[in-house]
Short mmCIF file of C-alpha atoms (C1' of nucleotides) in Angstrom, two decimals:
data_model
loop_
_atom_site.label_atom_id
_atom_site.label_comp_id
_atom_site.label_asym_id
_atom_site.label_seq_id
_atom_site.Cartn_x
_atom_site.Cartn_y
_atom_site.Cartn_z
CA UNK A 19 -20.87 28.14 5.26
CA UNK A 20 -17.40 28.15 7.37
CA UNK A 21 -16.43 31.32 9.07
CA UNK A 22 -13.57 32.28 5.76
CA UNK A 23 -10.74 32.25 7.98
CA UNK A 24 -7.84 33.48 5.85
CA UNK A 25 -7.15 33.17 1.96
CA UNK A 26 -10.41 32.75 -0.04
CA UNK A 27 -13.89 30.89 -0.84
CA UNK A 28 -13.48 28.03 1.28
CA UNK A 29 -10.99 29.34 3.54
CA UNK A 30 -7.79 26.89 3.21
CA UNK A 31 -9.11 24.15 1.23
CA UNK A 32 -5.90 22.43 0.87
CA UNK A 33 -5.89 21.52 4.42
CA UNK A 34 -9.05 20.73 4.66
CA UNK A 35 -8.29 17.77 2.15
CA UNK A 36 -5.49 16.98 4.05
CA UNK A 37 -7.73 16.35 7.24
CA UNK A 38 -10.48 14.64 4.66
CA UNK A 39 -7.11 12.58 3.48
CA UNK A 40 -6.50 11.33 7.28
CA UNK A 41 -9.39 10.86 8.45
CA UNK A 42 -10.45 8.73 5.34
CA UNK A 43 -7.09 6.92 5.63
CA UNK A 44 -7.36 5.85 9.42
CA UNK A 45 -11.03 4.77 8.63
CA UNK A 46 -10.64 2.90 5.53
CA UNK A 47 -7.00 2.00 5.25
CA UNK A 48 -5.19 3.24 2.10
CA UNK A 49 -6.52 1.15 -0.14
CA UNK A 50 -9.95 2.33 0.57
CA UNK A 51 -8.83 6.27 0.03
CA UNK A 52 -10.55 7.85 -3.04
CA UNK A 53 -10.10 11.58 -4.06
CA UNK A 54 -14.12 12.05 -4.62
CA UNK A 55 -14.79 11.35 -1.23
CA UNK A 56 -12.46 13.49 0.06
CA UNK A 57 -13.64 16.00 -1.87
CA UNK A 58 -17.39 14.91 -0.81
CA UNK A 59 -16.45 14.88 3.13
CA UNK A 60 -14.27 18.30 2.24
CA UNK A 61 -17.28 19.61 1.28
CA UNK A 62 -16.06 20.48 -2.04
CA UNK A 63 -17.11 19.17 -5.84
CA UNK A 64 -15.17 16.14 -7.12
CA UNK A 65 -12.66 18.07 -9.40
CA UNK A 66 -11.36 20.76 -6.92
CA UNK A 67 -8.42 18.75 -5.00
CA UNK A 68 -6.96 18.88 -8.47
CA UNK A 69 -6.79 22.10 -8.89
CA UNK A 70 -4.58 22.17 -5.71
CA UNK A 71 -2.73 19.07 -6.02
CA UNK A 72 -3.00 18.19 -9.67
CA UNK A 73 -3.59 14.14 -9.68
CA UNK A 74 -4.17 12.04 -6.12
CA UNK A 75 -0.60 11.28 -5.81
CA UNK A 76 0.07 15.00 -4.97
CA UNK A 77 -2.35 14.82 -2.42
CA UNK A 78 -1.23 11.74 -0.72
CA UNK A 79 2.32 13.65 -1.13
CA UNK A 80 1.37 16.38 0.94
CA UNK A 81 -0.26 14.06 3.40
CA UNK A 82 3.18 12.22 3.26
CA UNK A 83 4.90 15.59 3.73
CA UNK A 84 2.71 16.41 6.67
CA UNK A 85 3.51 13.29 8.73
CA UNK A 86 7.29 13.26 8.26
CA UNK A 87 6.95 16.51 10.27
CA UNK A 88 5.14 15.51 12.73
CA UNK A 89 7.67 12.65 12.82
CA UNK A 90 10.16 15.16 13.37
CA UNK A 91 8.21 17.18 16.04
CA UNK A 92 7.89 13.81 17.28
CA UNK A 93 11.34 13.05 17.87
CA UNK A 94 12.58 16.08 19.23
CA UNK A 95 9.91 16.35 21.58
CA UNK A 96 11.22 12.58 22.60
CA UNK A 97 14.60 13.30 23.16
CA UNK A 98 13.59 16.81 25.07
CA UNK A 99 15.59 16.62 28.70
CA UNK A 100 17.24 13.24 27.66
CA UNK A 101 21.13 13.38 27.68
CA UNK A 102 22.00 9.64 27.39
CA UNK A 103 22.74 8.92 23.91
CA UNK A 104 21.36 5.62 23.92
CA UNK A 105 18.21 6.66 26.42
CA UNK A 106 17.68 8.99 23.78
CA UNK A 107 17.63 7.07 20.78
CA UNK A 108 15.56 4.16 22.47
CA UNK A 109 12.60 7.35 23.02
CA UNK A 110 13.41 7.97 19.42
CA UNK A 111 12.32 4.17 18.51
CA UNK A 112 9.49 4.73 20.74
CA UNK A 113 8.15 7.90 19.17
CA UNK A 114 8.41 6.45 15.65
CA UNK A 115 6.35 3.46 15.98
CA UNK A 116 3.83 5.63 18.21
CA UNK A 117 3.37 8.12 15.81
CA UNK A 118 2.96 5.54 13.41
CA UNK A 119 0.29 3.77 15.38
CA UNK A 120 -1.01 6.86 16.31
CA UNK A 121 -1.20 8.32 12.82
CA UNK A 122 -2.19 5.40 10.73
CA UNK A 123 -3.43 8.14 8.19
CA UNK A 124 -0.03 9.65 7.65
CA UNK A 125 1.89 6.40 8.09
CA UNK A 126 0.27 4.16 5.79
CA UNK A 127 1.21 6.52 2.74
CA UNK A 128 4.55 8.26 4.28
CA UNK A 129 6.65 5.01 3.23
CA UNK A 130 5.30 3.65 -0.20
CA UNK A 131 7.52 4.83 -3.25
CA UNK A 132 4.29 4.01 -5.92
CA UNK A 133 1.76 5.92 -4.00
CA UNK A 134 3.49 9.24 -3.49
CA UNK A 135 6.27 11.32 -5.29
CA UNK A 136 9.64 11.29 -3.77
CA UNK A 137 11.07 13.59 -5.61
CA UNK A 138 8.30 16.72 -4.24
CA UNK A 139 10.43 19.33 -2.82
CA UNK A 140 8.68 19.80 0.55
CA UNK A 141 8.58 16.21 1.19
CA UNK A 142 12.43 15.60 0.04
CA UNK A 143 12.76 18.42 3.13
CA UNK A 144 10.86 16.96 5.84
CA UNK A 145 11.96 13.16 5.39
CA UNK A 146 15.57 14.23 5.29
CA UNK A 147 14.90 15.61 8.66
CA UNK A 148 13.79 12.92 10.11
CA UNK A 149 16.83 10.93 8.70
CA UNK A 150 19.36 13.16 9.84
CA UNK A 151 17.74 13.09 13.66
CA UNK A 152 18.04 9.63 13.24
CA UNK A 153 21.96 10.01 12.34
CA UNK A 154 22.52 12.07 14.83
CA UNK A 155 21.68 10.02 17.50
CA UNK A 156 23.84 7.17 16.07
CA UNK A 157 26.73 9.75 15.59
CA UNK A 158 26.24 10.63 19.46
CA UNK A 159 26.05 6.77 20.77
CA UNK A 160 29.70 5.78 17.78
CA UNK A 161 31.15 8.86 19.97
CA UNK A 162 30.04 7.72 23.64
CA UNK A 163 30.42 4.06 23.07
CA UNK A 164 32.17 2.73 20.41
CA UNK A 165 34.34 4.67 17.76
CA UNK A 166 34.48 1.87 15.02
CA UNK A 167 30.39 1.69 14.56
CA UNK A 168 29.36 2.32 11.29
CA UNK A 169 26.76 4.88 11.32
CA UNK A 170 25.24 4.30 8.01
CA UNK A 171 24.72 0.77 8.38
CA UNK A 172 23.25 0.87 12.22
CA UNK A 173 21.12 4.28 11.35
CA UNK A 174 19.64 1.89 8.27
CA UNK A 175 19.36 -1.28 10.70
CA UNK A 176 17.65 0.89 12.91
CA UNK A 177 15.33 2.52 10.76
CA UNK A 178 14.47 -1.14 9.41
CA UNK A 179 13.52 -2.46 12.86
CA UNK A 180 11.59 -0.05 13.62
CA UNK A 181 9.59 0.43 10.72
CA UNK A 182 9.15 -2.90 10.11
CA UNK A 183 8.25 -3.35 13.82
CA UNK A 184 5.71 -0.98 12.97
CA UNK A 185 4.59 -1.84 9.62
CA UNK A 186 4.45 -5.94 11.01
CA UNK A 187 2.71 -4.82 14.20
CA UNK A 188 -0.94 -5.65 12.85
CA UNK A 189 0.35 -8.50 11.39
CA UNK A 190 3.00 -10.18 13.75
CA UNK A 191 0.37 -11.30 16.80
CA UNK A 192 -1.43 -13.50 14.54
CA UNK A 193 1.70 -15.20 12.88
CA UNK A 194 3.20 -15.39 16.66
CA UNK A 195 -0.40 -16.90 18.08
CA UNK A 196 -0.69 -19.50 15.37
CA UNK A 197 2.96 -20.47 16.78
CA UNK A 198 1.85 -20.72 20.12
CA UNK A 199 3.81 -17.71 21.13
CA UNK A 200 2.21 -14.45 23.27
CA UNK A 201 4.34 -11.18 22.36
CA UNK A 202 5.39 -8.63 24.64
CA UNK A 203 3.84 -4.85 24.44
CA UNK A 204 5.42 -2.20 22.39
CA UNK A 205 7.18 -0.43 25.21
CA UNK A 206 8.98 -3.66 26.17
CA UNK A 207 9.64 -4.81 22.71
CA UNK A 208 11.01 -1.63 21.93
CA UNK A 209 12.90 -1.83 24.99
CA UNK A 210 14.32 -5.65 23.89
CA UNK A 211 15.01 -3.96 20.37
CA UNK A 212 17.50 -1.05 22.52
CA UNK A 213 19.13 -4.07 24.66
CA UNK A 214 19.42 -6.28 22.15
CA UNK A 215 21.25 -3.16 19.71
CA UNK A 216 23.54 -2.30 21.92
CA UNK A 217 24.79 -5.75 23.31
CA UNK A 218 23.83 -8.03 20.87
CA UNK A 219 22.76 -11.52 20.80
CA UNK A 220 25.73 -12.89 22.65
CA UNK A 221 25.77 -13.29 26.14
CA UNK A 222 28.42 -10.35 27.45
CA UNK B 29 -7.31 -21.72 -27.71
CA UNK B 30 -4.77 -23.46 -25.35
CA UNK B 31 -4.04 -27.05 -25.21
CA UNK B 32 -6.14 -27.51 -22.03
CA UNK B 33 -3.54 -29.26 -19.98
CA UNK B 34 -5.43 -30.86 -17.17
CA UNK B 35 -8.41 -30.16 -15.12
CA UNK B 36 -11.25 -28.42 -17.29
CA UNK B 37 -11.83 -25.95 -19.71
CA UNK B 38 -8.78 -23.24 -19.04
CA UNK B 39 -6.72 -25.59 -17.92
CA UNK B 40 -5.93 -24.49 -14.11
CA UNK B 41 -7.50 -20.98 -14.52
CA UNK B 42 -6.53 -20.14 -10.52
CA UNK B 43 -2.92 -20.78 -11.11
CA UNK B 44 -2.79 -18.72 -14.42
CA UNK B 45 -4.62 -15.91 -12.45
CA UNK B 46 -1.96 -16.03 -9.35
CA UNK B 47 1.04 -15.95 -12.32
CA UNK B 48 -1.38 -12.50 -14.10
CA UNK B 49 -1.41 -11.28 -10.53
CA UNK B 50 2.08 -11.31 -10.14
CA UNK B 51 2.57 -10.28 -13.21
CA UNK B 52 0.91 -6.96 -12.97
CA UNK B 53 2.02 -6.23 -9.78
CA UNK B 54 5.55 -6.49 -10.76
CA UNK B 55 5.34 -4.20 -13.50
CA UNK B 56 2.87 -1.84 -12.11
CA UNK B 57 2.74 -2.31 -8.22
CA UNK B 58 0.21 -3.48 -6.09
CA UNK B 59 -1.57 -0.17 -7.07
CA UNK B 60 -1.92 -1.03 -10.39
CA UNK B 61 -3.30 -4.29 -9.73
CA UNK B 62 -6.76 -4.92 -11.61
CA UNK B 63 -8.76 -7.71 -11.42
CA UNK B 64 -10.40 -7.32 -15.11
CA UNK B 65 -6.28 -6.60 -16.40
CA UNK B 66 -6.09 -10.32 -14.74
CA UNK B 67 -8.74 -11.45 -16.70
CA UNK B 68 -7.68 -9.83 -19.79
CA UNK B 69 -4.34 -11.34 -19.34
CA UNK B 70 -5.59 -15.08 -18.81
CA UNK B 71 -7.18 -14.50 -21.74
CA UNK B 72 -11.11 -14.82 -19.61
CA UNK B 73 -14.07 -12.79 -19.15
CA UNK B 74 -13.86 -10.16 -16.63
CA UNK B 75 -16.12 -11.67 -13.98
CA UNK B 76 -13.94 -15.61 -14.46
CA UNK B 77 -12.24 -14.80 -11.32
CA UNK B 78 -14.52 -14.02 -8.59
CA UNK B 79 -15.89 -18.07 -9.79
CA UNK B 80 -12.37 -19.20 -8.17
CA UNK B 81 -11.78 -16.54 -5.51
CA UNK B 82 -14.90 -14.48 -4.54
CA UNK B 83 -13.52 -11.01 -4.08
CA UNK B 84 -10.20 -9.49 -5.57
CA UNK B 85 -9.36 -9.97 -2.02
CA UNK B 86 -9.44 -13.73 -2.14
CA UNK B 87 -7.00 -13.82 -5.24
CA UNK B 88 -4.74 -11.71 -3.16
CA UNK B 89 -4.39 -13.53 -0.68
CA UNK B 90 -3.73 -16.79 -2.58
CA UNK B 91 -0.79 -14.43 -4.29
CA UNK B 92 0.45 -13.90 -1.08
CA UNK B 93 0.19 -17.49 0.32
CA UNK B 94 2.00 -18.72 -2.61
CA UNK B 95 4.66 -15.84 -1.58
CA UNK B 96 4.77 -17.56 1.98
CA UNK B 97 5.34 -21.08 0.83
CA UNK B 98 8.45 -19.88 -1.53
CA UNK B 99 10.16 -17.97 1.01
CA UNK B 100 10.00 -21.01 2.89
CA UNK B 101 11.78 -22.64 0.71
CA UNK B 102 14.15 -20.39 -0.20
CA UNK B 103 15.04 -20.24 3.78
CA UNK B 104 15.44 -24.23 3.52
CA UNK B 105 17.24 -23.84 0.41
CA UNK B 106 19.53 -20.93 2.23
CA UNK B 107 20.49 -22.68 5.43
CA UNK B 108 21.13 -26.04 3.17
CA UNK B 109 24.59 -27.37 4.60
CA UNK B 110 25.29 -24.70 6.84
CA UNK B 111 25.66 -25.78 10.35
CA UNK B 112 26.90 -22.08 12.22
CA UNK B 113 23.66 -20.82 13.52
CA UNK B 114 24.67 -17.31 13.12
CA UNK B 115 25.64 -18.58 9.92
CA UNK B 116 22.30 -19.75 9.02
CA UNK B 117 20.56 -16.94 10.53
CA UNK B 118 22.35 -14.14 8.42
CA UNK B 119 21.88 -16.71 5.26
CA UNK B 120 17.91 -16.98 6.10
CA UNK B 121 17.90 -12.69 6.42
CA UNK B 122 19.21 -12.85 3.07
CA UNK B 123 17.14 -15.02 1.55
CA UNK B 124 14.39 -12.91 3.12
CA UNK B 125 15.82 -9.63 1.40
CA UNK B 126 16.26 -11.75 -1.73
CA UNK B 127 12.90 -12.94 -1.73
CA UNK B 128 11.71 -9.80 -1.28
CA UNK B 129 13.18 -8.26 -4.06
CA UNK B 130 12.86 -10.88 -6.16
CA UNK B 131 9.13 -11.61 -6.71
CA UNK B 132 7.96 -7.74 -5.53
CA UNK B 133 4.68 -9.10 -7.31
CA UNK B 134 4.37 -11.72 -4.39
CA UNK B 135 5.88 -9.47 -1.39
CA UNK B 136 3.85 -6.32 -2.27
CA UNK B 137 0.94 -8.23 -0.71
CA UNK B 138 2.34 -10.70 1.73
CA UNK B 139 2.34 -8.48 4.64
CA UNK B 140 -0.08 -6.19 3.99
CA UNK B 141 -3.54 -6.74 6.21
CA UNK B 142 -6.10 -5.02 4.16
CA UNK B 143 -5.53 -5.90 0.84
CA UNK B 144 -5.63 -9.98 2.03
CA UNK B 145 -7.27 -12.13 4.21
CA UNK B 146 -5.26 -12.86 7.08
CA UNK B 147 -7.35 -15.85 8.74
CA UNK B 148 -7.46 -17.52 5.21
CA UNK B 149 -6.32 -21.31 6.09
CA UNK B 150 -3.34 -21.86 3.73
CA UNK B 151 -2.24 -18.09 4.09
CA UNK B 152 -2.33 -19.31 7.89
CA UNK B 153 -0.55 -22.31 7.31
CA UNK B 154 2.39 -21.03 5.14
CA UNK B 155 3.03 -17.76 7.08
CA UNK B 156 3.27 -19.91 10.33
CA UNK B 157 6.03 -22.12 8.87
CA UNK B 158 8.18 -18.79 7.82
CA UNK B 159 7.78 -17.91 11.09
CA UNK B 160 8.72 -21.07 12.82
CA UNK B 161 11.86 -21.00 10.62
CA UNK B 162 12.90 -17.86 12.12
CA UNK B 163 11.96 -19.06 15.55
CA UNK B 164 13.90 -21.98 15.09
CA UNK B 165 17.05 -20.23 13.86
CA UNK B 166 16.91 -17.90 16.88
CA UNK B 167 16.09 -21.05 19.17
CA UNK B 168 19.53 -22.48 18.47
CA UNK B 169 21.51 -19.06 18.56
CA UNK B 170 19.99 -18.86 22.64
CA UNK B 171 21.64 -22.33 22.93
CA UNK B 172 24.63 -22.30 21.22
CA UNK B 173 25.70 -18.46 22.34
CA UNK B 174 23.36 -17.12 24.91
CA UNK B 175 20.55 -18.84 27.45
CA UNK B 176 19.15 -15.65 28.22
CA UNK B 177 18.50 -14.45 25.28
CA UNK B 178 14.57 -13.52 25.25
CA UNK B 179 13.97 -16.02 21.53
CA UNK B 180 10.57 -13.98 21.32
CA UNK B 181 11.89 -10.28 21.15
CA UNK B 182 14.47 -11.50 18.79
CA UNK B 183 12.39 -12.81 16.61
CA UNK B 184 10.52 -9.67 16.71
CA UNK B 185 13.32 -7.80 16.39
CA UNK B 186 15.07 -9.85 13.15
CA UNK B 187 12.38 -10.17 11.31
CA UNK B 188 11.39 -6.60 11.91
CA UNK B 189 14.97 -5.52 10.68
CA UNK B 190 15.00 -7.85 7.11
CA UNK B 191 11.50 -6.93 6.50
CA UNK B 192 11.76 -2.68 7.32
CA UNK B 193 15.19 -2.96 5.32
CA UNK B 194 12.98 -5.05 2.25
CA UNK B 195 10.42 -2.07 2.29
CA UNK B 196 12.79 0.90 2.75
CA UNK B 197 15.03 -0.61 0.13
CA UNK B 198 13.49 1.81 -2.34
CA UNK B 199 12.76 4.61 -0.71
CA UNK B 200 16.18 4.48 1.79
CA UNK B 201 18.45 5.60 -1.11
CA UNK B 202 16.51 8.57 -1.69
CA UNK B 203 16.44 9.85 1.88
CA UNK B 204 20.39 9.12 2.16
CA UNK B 205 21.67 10.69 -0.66
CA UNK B 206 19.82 14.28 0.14
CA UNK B 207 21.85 13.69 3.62
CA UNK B 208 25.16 13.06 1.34
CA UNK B 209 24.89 9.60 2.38
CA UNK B 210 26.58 6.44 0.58
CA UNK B 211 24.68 3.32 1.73
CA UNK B 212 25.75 0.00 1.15
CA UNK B 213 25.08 -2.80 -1.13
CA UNK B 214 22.21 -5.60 0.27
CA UNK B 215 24.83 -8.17 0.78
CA UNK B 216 27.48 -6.08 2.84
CA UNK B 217 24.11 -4.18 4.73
CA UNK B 218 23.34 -7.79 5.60
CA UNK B 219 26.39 -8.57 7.51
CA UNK B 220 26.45 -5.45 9.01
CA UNK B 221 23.05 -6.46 10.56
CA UNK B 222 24.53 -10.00 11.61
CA UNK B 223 27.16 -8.14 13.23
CA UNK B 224 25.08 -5.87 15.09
CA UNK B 225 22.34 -8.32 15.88
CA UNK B 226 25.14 -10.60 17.17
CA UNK B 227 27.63 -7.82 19.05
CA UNK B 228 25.43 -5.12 19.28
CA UNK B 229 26.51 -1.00 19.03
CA UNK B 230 28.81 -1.36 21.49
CA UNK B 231 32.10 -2.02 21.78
CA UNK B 232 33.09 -5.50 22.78
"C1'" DA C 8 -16.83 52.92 -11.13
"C1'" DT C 9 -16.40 49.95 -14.75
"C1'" DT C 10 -13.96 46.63 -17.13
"C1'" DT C 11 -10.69 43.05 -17.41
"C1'" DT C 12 -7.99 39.35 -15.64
"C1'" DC C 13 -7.38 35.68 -12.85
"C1'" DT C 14 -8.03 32.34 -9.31
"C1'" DG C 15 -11.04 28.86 -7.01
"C1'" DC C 16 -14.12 25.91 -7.91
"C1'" DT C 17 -18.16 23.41 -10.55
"C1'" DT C 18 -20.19 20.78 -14.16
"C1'" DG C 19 -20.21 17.28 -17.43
"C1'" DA C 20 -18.09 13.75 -19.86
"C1'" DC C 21 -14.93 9.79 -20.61
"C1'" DA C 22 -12.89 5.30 -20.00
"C1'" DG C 23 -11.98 2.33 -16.54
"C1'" DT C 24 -12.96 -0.25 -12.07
"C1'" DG C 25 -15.22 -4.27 -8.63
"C1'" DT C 26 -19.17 -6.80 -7.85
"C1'" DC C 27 -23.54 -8.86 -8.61
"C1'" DA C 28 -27.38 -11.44 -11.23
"C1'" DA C 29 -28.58 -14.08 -14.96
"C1'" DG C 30 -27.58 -16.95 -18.69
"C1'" DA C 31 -24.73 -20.13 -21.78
"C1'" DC C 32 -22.35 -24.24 -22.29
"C1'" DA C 33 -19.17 -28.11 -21.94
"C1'" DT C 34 -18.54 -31.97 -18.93
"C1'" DG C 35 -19.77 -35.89 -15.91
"C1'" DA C 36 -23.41 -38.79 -13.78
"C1'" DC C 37 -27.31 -41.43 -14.47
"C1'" DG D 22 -30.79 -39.90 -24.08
"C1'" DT D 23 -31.79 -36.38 -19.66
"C1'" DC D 24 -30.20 -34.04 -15.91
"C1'" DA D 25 -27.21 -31.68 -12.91
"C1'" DT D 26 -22.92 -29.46 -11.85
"C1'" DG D 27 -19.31 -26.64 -12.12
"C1'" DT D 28 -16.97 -23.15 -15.41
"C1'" DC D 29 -17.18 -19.28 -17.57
"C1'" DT D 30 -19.70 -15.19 -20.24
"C1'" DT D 31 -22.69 -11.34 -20.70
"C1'" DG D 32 -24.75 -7.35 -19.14
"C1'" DA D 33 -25.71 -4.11 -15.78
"C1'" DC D 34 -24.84 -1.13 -11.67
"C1'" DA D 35 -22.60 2.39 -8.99
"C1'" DC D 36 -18.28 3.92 -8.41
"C1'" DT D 37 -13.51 5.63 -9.54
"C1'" DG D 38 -9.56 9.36 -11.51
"C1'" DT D 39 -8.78 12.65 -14.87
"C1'" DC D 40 -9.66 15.97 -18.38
"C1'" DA D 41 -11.98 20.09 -20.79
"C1'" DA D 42 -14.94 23.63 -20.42
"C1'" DG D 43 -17.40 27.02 -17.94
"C1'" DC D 44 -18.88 29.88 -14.05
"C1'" DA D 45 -18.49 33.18 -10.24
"C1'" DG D 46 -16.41 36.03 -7.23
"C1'" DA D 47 -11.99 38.59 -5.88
"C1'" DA D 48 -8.33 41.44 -7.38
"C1'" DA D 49 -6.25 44.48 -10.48
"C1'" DA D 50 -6.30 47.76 -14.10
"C1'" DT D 51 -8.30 51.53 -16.26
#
DNA sequence: ATTTTCTGCTTGACAGTGTCAAGACATGAC
DNA sequence: GTCATGTCTTGACACTGTCAAGCAGAAAAT
């Protein structure tokens, strides 16, 4: 029996299938999540997540929810004492794909549009916030460095490269080995990625 | 029963499980994937697949090795008479995007790592030649416009950018509308990226 | 203080799932 | 013919998500 610490029988049961959520996630990958062992590690029957979060797509919706803001947090603990517009949106790149890699549980469900509902009101809120850091740092570097950027189309560019960066990273050393090629470490790739956004291919 | 076309008693039962596969997956996401709604579909028992591929896994990754070999061919197919190697760079991203969006029941699984078998040999063999495609493409952007230019991290880098923008293409919308966003279409987002990827954020 | 209501959760059932073991059965070799 | 081989079926197992019903304890009403 847990010490009730604040609303009723279990004590915040919700959470605690959150956590259960997670932890299952980062063990098992998202394919191997199911709702009754959740419940089972939750310490819980088999039938109570759903009287919190109706079917297991509300569930993985909060979970969803929950990592966009620690995305956020994330970010703005990043950019904390940064002033360079483009320093600060190269610690922004950095903190996304390390919370992502840090937070396999939250990331592996944050970004899938069949496993989650998009249209839940707290998760609308916290992914929009993490968008709109994300134009905001664009917005500063257009007004710094170059008035004609389009903000829409480098935030979506940038948001692409980075989750795919992250998304590929379990994938992309094999592909690269069986070419013969050794890839650089996230730090420096995610360096390349700032370089190689701001000046471009071309030689300047 | 079917006119049994060539090898046995089905037919090629592996092939009409891949097509069932895709199928599903297009109509009801890689979620929704079932190996006994395979079966059902190819018109066999429930257990007639794991004969031909073991585990659910191994029909998976067949899926997405046949995804691999026609994105290679829809790169050859895209670069076909161009000679510009940005040219054929932005015309391979698109293809990529295209790809993507055009057999979902194929990309769903391609880069996923734990619902396929990564080390498989002709997943090996036909992810490696995608990727020497892109390698190749960057290759002759470094010589043509830039000798510095580190091929690896922009390989990284591209292919991070087509395949993020491929995943977020569903859920971007979402996130830039509730920011009063307008993004555009695939085609124009495309250019923008060659533009970028070439010039960078900066002002030339 | 007793009753009622209601919320949080449990129990039991249902159809569906992946995987395994055993068997059937057409085909090819001999 | 007999035999073996590879292809597929049948049946069983433990497991899944979801639903309906019921229970128990807290809160509210009397």
């Amino acid at each position: 029996m847990p010490m009730a610490t604040s609303t009723y029988h279990h004590g915040d049961l919700p959470s605690a299938l959150r956590a259960a959520t997670v932890e299952l996630i980062t063990e098992r990958g998202p394919t191997g999540f199911s709702l009754r062992e959740v419940a089972r590690r939750a310490g819980v029957s088999h039938a109570a997540p759903a009287h919190h979060f109706g079917t297991s797509k509300g569930l993985l919706t909060s979970v969803a929810a929950e990592g966009f803001r620690t995305l956020v947090e994330a970010f703005d603990a990043a950019v904390e004492g940064r002033h360079d517009p483009i320093d600060r949106l190269n610690a922004m790149g950095k903190a996304y794909v390390n919370t992502a890699l840090n937070h396999p549980g939250h990331f592996g469900v944050m970004c899938t549009d069949e496993l989650i509902d998009q249209s839940d009101a707290a998760f609308v809120e916290a992914s929009t916030g993490a968008y709109q850091r994300l134009l905001d740092g664009i917005t500063a570097i257009r007004d710094a460095h170059n008035p004609n950027l389009d903000v829409d189309a480098a935030a979506t560019m940038t948001w692409s490269a980075v989750h795919g960066y992250a998304v590929l990273h379990s994938a992309l050393p094999g592909v690269a080995e069986k070419n013969e090629r050794v890839l650089a470490t996230m730090e420096e790739t995610m360096n390349s990625f700032t370089q190689m956004m701001m000046d471009g291919y071309r030689a300047r």
